[in-house]
mmCIF file of C-alpha atoms and ligand atoms in Angstrom:
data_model
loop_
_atom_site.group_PDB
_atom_site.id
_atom_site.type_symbol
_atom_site.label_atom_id
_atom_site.label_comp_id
_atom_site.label_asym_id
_atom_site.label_seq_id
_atom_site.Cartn_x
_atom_site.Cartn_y
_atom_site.Cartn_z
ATOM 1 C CA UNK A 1 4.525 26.943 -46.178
ATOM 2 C CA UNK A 2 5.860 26.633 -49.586
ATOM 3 C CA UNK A 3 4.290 28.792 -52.277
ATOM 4 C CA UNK A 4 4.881 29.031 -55.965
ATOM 5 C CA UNK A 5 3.093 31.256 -57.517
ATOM 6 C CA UNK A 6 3.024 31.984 -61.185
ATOM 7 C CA UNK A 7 6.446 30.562 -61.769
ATOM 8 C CA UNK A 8 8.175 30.518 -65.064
ATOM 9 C CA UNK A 9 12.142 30.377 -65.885
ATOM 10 C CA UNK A 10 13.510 30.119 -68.946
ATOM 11 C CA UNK A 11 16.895 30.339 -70.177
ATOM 12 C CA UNK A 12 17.539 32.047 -73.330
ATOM 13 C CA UNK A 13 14.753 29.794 -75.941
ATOM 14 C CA UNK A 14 14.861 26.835 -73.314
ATOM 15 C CA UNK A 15 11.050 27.483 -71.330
ATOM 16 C CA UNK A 16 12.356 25.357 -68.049
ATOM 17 C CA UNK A 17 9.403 25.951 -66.231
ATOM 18 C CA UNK A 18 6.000 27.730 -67.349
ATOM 19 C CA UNK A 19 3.801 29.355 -65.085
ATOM 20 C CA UNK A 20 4.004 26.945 -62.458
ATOM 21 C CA UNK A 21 1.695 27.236 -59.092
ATOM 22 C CA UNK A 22 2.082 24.951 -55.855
ATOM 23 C CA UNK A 23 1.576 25.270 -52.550
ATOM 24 C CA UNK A 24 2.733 22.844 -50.047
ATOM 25 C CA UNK A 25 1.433 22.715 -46.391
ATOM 26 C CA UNK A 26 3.291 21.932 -43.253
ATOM 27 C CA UNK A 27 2.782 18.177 -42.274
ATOM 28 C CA UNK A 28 2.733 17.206 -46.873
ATOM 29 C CA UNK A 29 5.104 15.361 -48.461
ATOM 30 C CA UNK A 30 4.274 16.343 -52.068
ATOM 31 C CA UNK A 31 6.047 14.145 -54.884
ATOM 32 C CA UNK A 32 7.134 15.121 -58.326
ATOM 33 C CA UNK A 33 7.463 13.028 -61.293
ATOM 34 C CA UNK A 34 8.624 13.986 -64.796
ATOM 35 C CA UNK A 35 10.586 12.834 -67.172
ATOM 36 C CA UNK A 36 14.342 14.178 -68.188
ATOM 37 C CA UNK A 37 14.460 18.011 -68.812
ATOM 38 C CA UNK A 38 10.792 18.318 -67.514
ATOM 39 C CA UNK A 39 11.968 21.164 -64.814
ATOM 40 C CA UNK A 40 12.015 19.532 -61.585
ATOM 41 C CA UNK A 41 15.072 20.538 -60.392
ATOM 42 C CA UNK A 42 15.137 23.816 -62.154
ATOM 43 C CA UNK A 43 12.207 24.604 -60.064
ATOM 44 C CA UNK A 44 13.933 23.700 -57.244
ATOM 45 C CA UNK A 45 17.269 25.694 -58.163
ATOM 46 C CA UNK A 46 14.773 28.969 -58.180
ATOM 47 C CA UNK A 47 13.134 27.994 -54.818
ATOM 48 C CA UNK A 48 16.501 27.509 -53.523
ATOM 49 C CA UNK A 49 17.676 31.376 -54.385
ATOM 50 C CA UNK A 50 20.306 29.731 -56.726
ATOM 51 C CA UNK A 51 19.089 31.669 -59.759
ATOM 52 C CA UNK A 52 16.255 33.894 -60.338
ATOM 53 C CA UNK A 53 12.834 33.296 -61.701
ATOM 54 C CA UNK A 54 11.763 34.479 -65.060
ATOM 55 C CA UNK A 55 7.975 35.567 -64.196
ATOM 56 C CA UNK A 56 6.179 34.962 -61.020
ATOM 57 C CA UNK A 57 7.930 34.311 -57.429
ATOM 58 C CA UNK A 58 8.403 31.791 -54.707
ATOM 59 C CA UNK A 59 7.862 31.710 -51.002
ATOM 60 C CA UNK A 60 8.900 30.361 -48.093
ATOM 61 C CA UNK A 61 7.379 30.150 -44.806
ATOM 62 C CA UNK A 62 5.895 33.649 -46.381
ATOM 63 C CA UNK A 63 9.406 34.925 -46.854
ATOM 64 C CA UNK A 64 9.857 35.720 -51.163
ATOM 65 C CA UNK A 65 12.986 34.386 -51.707
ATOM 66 C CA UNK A 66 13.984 36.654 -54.249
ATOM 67 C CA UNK A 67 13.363 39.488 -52.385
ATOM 68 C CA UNK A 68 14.576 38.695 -49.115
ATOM 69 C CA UNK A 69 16.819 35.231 -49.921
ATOM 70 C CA UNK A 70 19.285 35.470 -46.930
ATOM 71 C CA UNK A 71 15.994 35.336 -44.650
ATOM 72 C CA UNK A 72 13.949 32.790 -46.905
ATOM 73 C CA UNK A 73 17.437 30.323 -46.839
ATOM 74 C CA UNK A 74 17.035 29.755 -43.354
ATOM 75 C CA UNK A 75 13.982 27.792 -43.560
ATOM 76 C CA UNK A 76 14.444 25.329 -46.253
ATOM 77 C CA UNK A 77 17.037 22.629 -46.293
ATOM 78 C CA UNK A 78 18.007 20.789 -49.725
ATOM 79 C CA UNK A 79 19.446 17.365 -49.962
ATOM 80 C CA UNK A 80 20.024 16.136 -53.926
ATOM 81 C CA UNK A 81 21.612 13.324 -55.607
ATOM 82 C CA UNK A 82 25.043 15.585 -55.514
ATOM 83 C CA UNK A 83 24.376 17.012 -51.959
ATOM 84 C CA UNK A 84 26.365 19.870 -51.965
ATOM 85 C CA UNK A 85 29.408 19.321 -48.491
ATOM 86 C CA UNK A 86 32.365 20.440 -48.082
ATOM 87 C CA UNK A 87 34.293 17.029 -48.959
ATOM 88 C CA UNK A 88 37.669 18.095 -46.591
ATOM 89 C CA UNK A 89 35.682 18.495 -43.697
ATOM 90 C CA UNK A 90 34.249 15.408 -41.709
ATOM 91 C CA UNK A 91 30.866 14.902 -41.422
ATOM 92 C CA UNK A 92 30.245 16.436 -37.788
ATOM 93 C CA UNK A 93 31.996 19.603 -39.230
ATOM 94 C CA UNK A 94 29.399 20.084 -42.261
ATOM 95 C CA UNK A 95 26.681 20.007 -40.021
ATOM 96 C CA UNK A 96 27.870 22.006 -37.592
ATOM 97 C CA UNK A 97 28.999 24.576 -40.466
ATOM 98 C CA UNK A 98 25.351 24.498 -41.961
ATOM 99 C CA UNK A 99 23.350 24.653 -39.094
ATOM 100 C CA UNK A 100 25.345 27.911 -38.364
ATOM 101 C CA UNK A 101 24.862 29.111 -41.391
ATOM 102 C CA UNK A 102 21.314 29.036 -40.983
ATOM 103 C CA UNK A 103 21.408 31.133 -37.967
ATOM 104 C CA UNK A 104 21.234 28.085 -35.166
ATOM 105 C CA UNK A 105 23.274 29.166 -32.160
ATOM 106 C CA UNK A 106 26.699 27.402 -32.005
ATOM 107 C CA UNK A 107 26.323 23.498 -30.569
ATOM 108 C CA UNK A 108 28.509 21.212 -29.125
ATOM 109 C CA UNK A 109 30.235 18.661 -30.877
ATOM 110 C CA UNK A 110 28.288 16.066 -29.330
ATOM 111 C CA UNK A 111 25.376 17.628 -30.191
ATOM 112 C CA UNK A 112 25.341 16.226 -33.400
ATOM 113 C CA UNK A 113 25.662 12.636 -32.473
ATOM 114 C CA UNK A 114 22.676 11.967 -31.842
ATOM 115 C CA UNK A 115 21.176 13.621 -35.833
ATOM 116 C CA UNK A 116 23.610 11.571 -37.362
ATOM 117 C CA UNK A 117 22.901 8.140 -35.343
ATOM 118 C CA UNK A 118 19.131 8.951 -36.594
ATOM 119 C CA UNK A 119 19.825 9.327 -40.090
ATOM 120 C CA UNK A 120 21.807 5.991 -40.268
ATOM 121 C CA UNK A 121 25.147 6.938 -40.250
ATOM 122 C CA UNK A 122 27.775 4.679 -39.209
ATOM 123 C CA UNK A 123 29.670 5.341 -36.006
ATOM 124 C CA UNK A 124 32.986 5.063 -37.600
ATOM 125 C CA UNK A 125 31.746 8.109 -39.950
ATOM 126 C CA UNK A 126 30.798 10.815 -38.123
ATOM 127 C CA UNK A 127 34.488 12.538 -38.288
ATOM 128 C CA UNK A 128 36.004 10.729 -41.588
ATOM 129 C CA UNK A 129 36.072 13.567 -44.540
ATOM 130 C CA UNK A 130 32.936 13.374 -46.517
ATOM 131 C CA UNK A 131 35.416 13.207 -49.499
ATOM 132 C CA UNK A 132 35.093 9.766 -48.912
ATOM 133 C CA UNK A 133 31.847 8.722 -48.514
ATOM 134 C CA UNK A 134 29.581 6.716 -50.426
ATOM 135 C CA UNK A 135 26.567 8.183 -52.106
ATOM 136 C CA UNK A 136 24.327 7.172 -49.797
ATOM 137 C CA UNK A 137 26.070 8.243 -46.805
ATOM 138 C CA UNK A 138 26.213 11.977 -48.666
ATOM 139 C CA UNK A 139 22.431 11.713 -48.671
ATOM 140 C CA UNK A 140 21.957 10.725 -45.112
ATOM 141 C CA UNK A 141 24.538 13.185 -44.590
ATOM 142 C CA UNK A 142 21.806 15.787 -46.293
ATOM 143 C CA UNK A 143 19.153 14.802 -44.296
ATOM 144 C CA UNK A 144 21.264 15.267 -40.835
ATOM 145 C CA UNK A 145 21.516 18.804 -41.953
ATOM 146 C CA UNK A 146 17.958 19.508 -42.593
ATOM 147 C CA UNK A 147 17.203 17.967 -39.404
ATOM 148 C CA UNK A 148 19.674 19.884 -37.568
ATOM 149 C CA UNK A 149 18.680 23.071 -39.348
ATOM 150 C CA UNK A 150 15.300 22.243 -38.294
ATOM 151 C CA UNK A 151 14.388 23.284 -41.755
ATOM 152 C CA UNK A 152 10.436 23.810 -41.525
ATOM 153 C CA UNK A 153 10.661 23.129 -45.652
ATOM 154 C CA UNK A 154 12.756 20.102 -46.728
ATOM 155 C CA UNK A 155 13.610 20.031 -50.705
ATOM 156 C CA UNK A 156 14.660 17.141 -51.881
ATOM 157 C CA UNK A 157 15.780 15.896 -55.426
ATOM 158 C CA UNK A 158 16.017 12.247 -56.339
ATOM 159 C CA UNK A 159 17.470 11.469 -52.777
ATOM 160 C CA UNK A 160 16.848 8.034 -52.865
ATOM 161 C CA UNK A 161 18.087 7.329 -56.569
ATOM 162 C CA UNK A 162 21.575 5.038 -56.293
ATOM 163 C CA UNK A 163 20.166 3.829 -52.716
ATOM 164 C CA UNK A 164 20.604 0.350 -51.756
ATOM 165 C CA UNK A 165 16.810 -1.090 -51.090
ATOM 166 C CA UNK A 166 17.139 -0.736 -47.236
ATOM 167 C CA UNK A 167 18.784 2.663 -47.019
ATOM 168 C CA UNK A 168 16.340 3.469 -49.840
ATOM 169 C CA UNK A 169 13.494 2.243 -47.040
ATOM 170 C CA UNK A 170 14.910 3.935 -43.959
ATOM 171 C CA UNK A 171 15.319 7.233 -46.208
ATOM 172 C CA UNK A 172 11.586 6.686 -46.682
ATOM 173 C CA UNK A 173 10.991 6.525 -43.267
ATOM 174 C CA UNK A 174 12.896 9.449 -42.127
ATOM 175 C CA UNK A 175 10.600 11.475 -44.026
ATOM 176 C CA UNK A 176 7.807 9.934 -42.772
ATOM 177 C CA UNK A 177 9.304 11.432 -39.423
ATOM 178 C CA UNK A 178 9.813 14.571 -40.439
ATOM 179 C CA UNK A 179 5.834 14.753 -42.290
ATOM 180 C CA UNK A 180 4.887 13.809 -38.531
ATOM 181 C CA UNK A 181 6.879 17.189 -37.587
ATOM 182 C CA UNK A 182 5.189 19.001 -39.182
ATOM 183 C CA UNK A 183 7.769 19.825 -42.040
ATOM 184 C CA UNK A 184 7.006 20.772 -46.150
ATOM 185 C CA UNK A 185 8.436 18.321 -47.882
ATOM 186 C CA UNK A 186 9.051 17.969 -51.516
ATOM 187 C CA UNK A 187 10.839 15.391 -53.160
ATOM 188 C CA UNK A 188 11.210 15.046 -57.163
ATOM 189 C CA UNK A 189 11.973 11.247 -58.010
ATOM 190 C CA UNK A 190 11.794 8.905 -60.863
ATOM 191 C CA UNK A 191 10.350 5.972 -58.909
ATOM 192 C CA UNK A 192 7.100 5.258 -59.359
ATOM 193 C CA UNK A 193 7.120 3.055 -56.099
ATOM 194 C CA UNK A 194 8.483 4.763 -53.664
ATOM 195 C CA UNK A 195 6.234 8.076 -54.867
ATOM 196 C CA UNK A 196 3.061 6.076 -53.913
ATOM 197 C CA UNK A 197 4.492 5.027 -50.462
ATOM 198 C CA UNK A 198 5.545 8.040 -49.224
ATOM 199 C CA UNK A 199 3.273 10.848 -51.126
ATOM 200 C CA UNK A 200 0.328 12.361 -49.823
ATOM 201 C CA UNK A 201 -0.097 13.956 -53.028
ATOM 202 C CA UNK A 202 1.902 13.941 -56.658
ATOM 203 C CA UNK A 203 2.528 16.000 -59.287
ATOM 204 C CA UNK A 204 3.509 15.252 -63.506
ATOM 205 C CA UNK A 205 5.453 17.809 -64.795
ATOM 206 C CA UNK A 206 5.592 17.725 -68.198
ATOM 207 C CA UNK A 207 7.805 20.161 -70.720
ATOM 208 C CA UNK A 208 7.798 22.988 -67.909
ATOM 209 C CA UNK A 209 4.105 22.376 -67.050
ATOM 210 C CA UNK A 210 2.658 21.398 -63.908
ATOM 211 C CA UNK A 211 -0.145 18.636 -66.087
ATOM 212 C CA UNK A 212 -1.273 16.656 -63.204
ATOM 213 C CA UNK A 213 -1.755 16.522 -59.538
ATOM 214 C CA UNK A 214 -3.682 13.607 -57.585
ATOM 215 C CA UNK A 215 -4.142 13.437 -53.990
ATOM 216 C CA UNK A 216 -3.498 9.810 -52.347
ATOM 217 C CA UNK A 217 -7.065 8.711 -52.639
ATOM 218 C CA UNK A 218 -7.112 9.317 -56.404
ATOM 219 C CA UNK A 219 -3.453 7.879 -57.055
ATOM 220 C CA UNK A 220 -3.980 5.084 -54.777
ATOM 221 C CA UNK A 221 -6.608 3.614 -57.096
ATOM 222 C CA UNK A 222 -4.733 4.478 -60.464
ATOM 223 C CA UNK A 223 -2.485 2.239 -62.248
ATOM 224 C CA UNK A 224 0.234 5.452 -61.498
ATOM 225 C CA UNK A 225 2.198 3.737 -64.515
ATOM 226 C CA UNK A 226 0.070 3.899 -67.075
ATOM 227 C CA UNK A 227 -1.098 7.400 -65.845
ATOM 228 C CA UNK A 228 2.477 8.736 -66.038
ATOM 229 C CA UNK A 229 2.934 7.548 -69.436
ATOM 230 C CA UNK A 230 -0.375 8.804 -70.613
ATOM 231 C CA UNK A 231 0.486 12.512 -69.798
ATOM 232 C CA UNK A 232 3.758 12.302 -70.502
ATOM 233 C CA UNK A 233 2.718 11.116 -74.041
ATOM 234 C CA UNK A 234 -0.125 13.802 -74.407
ATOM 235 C CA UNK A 235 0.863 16.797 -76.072
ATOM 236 C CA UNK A 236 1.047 19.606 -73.364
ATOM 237 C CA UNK A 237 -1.330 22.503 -74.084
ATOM 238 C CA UNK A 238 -0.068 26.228 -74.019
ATOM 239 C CA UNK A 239 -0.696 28.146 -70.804
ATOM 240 C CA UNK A 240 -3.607 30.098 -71.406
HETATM 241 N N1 ATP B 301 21.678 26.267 -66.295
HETATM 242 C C1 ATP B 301 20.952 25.961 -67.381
HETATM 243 N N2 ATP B 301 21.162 26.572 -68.546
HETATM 244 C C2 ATP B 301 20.436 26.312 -69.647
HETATM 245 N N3 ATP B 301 19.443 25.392 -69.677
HETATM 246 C C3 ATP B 301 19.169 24.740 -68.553
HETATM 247 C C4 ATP B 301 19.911 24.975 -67.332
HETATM 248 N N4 ATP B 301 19.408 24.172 -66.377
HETATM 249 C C5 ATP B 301 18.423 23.461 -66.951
HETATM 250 N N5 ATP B 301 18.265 23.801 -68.252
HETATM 251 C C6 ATP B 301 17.275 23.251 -69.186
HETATM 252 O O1 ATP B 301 16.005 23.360 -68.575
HETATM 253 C C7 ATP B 301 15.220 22.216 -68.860
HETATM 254 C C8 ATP B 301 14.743 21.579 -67.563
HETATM 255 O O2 ATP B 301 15.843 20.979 -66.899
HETATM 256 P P1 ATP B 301 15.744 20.376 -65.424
HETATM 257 O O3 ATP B 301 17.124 20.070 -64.967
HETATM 258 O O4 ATP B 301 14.941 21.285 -64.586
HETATM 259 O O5 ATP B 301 14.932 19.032 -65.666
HETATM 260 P P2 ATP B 301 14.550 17.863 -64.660
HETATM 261 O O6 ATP B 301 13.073 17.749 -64.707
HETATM 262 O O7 ATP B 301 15.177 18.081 -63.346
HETATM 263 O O8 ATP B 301 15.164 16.591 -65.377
HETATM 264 P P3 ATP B 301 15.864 15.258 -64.773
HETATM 265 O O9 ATP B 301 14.748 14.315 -64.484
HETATM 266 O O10 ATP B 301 16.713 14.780 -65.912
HETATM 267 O O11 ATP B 301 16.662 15.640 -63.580
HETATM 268 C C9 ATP B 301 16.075 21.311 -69.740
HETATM 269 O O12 ATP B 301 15.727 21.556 -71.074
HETATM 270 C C10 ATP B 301 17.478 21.775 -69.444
HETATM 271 O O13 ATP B 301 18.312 21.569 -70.542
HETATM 272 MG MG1 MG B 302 16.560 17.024 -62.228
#
Protein backbone atom coordinates (compact mmCIF):
# COMPACT_ATOMS: atom_id res chain seq x y z
CA UNK A 1 0.00 0.00 0.00
CA UNK A 2 2.95 2.08 0.67
CA UNK A 3 5.93 1.68 -1.64
CA UNK A 4 9.33 3.23 -1.64
CA UNK A 5 11.27 2.35 -4.10
CA UNK A 6 14.82 3.36 -4.69
CA UNK A 7 14.52 6.49 -2.65
CA UNK A 8 17.25 8.96 -2.17
CA UNK A 9 17.03 12.91 -1.27
CA UNK A 10 19.63 14.94 -0.65
CA UNK A 11 19.95 18.51 -0.20
CA UNK A 12 22.80 20.25 -1.65
CA UNK A 13 26.07 17.85 0.14
CA UNK A 14 23.55 16.73 2.97
CA UNK A 15 22.61 12.73 1.57
CA UNK A 16 19.13 12.73 3.78
CA UNK A 17 18.13 9.57 2.59
CA UNK A 18 20.06 6.96 0.25
CA UNK A 19 18.42 4.60 -1.83
CA UNK A 20 15.86 3.67 0.48
CA UNK A 21 13.20 0.68 -0.35
CA UNK A 22 10.01 -0.21 1.85
CA UNK A 23 6.94 -1.48 1.33
CA UNK A 24 4.25 -1.48 3.83
CA UNK A 25 1.06 -3.67 3.59
CA UNK A 26 -2.44 -2.86 4.59
CA UNK A 27 -3.20 -4.29 8.15
CA UNK A 28 1.26 -3.35 9.26
CA UNK A 29 2.21 -1.04 11.56
CA UNK A 30 5.90 -0.72 10.57
CA UNK A 31 8.19 1.27 13.16
CA UNK A 32 11.22 3.37 12.52
CA UNK A 33 14.03 4.05 14.75
CA UNK A 34 17.10 6.23 14.14
CA UNK A 35 18.91 8.48 15.72
CA UNK A 36 18.90 12.55 15.13
CA UNK A 37 19.42 13.54 11.41
CA UNK A 38 19.11 9.79 10.38
CA UNK A 39 16.16 10.75 7.71
CA UNK A 40 13.05 9.66 9.21
CA UNK A 41 11.10 12.44 8.74
CA UNK A 42 12.74 13.57 5.59
CA UNK A 43 11.46 10.40 4.21
CA UNK A 44 8.31 11.15 5.31
CA UNK A 45 8.31 14.92 4.00
CA UNK A 46 8.92 13.17 0.33
CA UNK A 47 6.11 10.57 0.86
CA UNK A 48 4.00 13.34 1.91
CA UNK A 49 4.48 15.40 -1.64
CA UNK A 50 6.08 18.19 0.54
CA UNK A 51 9.30 18.17 -1.47
CA UNK A 52 10.56 16.05 -4.16
CA UNK A 53 12.77 13.04 -4.16
CA UNK A 54 16.27 13.11 -5.40
CA UNK A 55 16.40 9.50 -7.19
CA UNK A 56 13.80 6.87 -7.04
CA UNK A 57 9.89 7.49 -6.21
CA UNK A 58 7.17 6.77 -3.74
CA UNK A 59 3.73 5.29 -3.90
CA UNK A 60 0.68 5.28 -2.48
CA UNK A 61 -2.11 2.96 -2.67
CA UNK A 62 -0.25 2.61 -6.33
CA UNK A 63 -0.71 6.30 -6.92
CA UNK A 64 3.32 7.98 -7.46
CA UNK A 65 3.06 10.83 -5.55
CA UNK A 66 5.23 12.85 -7.51
CA UNK A 67 3.55 12.32 -10.47
CA UNK A 68 0.09 12.48 -9.59
CA UNK A 69 0.33 14.17 -5.74
CA UNK A 70 -3.20 15.79 -5.63
CA UNK A 71 -4.55 12.06 -6.18
CA UNK A 72 -1.81 10.22 -3.98
CA UNK A 73 -2.74 13.05 -0.92
CA UNK A 74 -5.99 11.67 -0.56
CA UNK A 75 -4.98 8.46 0.82
CA UNK A 76 -2.47 9.12 3.42
CA UNK A 77 -3.06 11.09 6.55
CA UNK A 78 0.03 12.54 8.66
CA UNK A 79 -0.07 13.33 12.29
CA UNK A 80 3.63 14.66 13.75
CA UNK A 81 4.88 16.07 16.86
CA UNK A 82 3.88 19.72 15.27
CA UNK A 83 0.60 18.45 13.62
CA UNK A 84 0.05 20.87 11.18
CA UNK A 85 -4.08 22.76 12.16
CA UNK A 86 -5.26 25.67 11.59
CA UNK A 87 -4.86 27.09 15.32
CA UNK A 88 -8.03 29.88 14.81
CA UNK A 89 -10.32 27.33 13.95
CA UNK A 90 -11.83 24.89 16.65
CA UNK A 91 -11.23 21.51 16.51
CA UNK A 92 -14.60 20.28 14.76
CA UNK A 93 -13.70 22.90 12.03
CA UNK A 94 -10.11 21.30 11.18
CA UNK A 95 -11.57 18.14 10.68
CA UNK A 96 -14.25 19.02 8.85
CA UNK A 97 -11.80 21.31 6.63
CA UNK A 98 -9.41 18.21 6.09
CA UNK A 99 -11.67 15.61 5.47
CA UNK A 100 -12.93 17.93 2.61
CA UNK A 101 -9.90 18.47 1.45
CA UNK A 102 -9.38 14.98 0.85
CA UNK A 103 -12.34 14.69 -1.30
CA UNK A 104 -14.96 13.24 1.57
CA UNK A 105 -18.41 14.61 0.77
CA UNK A 106 -19.42 17.49 3.13
CA UNK A 107 -20.66 16.03 6.85
CA UNK A 108 -22.59 17.31 9.44
CA UNK A 109 -21.30 18.92 12.33
CA UNK A 110 -22.26 16.19 14.46
CA UNK A 111 -20.70 13.94 12.42
CA UNK A 112 -17.57 14.47 13.91
CA UNK A 113 -18.50 13.86 17.46
CA UNK A 114 -18.33 10.74 17.55
CA UNK A 115 -14.11 10.65 15.79
CA UNK A 116 -13.23 12.97 18.30
CA UNK A 117 -14.96 11.13 21.47
CA UNK A 118 -12.79 8.03 20.02
CA UNK A 119 -9.59 9.65 19.91
CA UNK A 120 -9.89 10.95 23.56
CA UNK A 121 -10.78 14.29 23.24
CA UNK A 122 -12.43 16.10 25.91
CA UNK A 123 -16.02 17.20 25.49
CA UNK A 124 -15.33 20.70 26.43
CA UNK A 125 -12.79 20.70 23.29
CA UNK A 126 -14.34 19.84 20.40
CA UNK A 127 -15.16 23.70 19.39
CA UNK A 128 -12.34 25.64 21.56
CA UNK A 129 -9.54 26.99 18.89
CA UNK A 130 -6.82 24.49 18.58
CA UNK A 131 -4.58 27.58 19.30
CA UNK A 132 -5.01 26.47 22.60
CA UNK A 133 -4.55 23.10 23.02
CA UNK A 134 -2.09 21.06 24.64
CA UNK A 135 0.29 18.91 22.70
CA UNK A 136 -1.35 16.00 23.20
CA UNK A 137 -4.70 17.09 22.36
CA UNK A 138 -2.99 18.40 18.79
CA UNK A 139 -2.01 14.77 18.35
CA UNK A 140 -5.31 13.22 19.10
CA UNK A 141 -6.51 16.00 17.15
CA UNK A 142 -4.20 14.33 14.15
CA UNK A 143 -5.43 11.12 14.55
CA UNK A 144 -9.32 12.32 14.36
CA UNK A 145 -8.36 13.51 10.98
CA UNK A 146 -6.83 10.43 9.65
CA UNK A 147 -9.69 8.61 10.91
CA UNK A 148 -12.13 10.84 9.42
CA UNK A 149 -10.20 10.95 6.17
CA UNK A 150 -10.33 7.32 6.32
CA UNK A 151 -6.77 7.54 5.25
CA UNK A 152 -5.98 3.83 4.00
CA UNK A 153 -2.04 4.97 4.86
CA UNK A 154 -1.50 6.67 8.26
CA UNK A 155 2.12 8.48 8.62
CA UNK A 156 3.03 9.24 11.70
CA UNK A 157 6.18 10.97 13.25
CA UNK A 158 7.05 10.75 16.91
CA UNK A 159 3.24 11.07 17.82
CA UNK A 160 3.54 9.86 21.08
CA UNK A 161 6.80 11.85 22.13
CA UNK A 162 5.67 14.66 25.02
CA UNK A 163 2.59 12.18 25.82
CA UNK A 164 1.60 11.70 29.28
CA UNK A 165 1.95 7.66 29.97
CA UNK A 166 -1.86 7.05 29.55
CA UNK A 167 -2.54 9.19 26.51
CA UNK A 168 0.81 7.75 25.36
CA UNK A 169 -1.15 4.10 25.94
CA UNK A 170 -4.51 4.97 24.43
CA UNK A 171 -2.49 6.55 21.35
CA UNK A 172 -1.06 3.03 21.22
CA UNK A 173 -4.21 1.56 21.14
CA UNK A 174 -5.84 3.63 18.58
CA UNK A 175 -3.44 2.31 16.24
CA UNK A 176 -3.91 -0.94 17.19
CA UNK A 177 -7.55 -0.10 15.88
CA UNK A 178 -6.74 1.23 12.92
CA UNK A 179 -3.93 -2.04 12.08
CA UNK A 180 -7.30 -4.07 12.70
CA UNK A 181 -8.78 -1.79 9.71
CA UNK A 182 -6.82 -2.65 7.67
CA UNK A 183 -4.74 0.68 7.44
CA UNK A 184 -0.58 1.19 6.52
CA UNK A 185 0.75 2.53 9.25
CA UNK A 186 4.11 3.98 9.84
CA UNK A 187 5.27 5.61 12.76
CA UNK A 188 9.05 6.92 13.31
CA UNK A 189 9.72 7.15 17.21
CA UNK A 190 12.55 7.27 19.58
CA UNK A 191 11.08 4.86 22.12
CA UNK A 192 12.36 1.75 22.24
CA UNK A 193 9.24 0.53 24.29
CA UNK A 194 6.51 1.52 22.78
CA UNK A 195 8.21 0.31 19.16
CA UNK A 196 8.13 -3.32 20.50
CA UNK A 197 4.44 -3.04 21.67
CA UNK A 198 2.93 -1.79 18.86
CA UNK A 199 5.32 -2.94 15.75
CA UNK A 200 4.80 -5.78 13.68
CA UNK A 201 7.98 -5.06 12.15
CA UNK A 202 10.98 -2.24 12.66
CA UNK A 203 13.33 -0.59 10.85
CA UNK A 204 17.16 1.28 11.91
CA UNK A 205 17.87 3.93 9.80
CA UNK A 206 21.12 4.92 10.03
CA UNK A 207 22.95 8.12 8.14
CA UNK A 208 20.20 7.92 5.26
CA UNK A 209 20.33 4.09 5.15
CA UNK A 210 17.68 1.73 5.73
CA UNK A 211 20.55 -0.89 8.01
CA UNK A 212 18.08 -3.07 9.64
CA UNK A 213 14.67 -4.49 9.55
CA UNK A 214 13.32 -7.36 11.99
CA UNK A 215 9.96 -8.75 11.95
CA UNK A 216 8.26 -9.24 15.57
CA UNK A 217 9.48 -12.75 16.00
CA UNK A 218 13.12 -11.72 15.53
CA UNK A 219 12.82 -8.35 17.64
CA UNK A 220 10.80 -9.96 20.21
CA UNK A 221 13.73 -12.13 21.25
CA UNK A 222 16.49 -9.33 20.87
CA UNK A 223 17.67 -7.16 23.54
CA UNK A 224 16.20 -4.17 20.86
CA UNK A 225 18.63 -1.86 23.02
CA UNK A 226 21.65 -3.19 22.56
CA UNK A 227 20.71 -3.96 18.86
CA UNK A 228 19.96 -0.27 18.21
CA UNK A 229 23.14 0.81 19.58
CA UNK A 230 25.11 -1.79 17.78
CA UNK A 231 24.05 -0.49 14.27
CA UNK A 232 23.89 2.76 15.10
CA UNK A 233 27.60 2.45 16.20
CA UNK A 234 28.65 0.35 13.05
CA UNK A 235 29.96 2.28 10.35
CA UNK A 236 27.26 2.28 7.53
CA UNK A 237 28.53 0.76 4.27
CA UNK A 238 28.09 2.63 0.85
CA UNK A 239 25.12 1.58 -1.27
CA UNK A 240 26.43 -0.67 -3.70
N1 LIG B 1 15.02 21.29 4.54
C1 LIG B 1 16.26 20.82 4.75
N2 LIG B 1 17.32 21.43 4.23
C2 LIG B 1 18.58 20.98 4.39
N3 LIG B 1 18.87 19.87 5.11
C3 LIG B 1 17.87 19.20 5.66
C4 LIG B 1 16.49 19.64 5.52
N4 LIG B 1 15.71 18.76 6.18
C5 LIG B 1 16.53 17.84 6.72
N5 LIG B 1 17.82 18.09 6.40
C6 LIG B 1 18.99 17.29 6.79
O1 LIG B 1 18.72 15.95 6.43
C7 LIG B 1 19.22 15.06 7.42
C8 LIG B 1 18.09 14.16 7.91
O2 LIG B 1 17.18 14.92 8.68
P1 LIG B 1 15.79 14.33 9.20
O3 LIG B 1 14.99 15.47 9.74
O4 LIG B 1 15.17 13.53 8.13
O5 LIG B 1 16.25 13.37 10.38
P2 LIG B 1 15.39 12.54 11.42
O6 LIG B 1 15.82 11.13 11.26
O7 LIG B 1 13.96 12.84 11.28
O8 LIG B 1 15.94 13.06 12.81
P3 LIG B 1 15.20 13.32 14.23
O9 LIG B 1 15.22 12.02 14.94
O10 LIG B 1 16.08 14.33 14.89
O11 LIG B 1 13.83 13.85 13.96
C9 LIG B 1 19.86 15.93 8.50
O12 LIG B 1 21.23 15.99 8.24
C10 LIG B 1 19.20 17.27 8.29
O13 LIG B 1 20.05 18.30 8.69
MG1 LIG C 1 12.53 13.66 12.53
Amino acid sequence: MLEIIGLSKHYGDVKAVTDLNLTIQGGEVFTMLGANGAGKTTTLMVALGFTEPTHGTVKLCGIDITEQPLEAKKHVAYVSENVMLYGNFSARQNLDFFTRLSGQPSQDAAHYDPIMARVGLQREAFDRRVKEFSKGMRQKLGIAIAIAKDARIVLLDEPTSGLDPKSGAEFLELLDELRDEGKAIWMTTHDVFRARVIADRLGIMVEGHLVKTLSRDEFQEADLERLYVEYVERPVLPAA
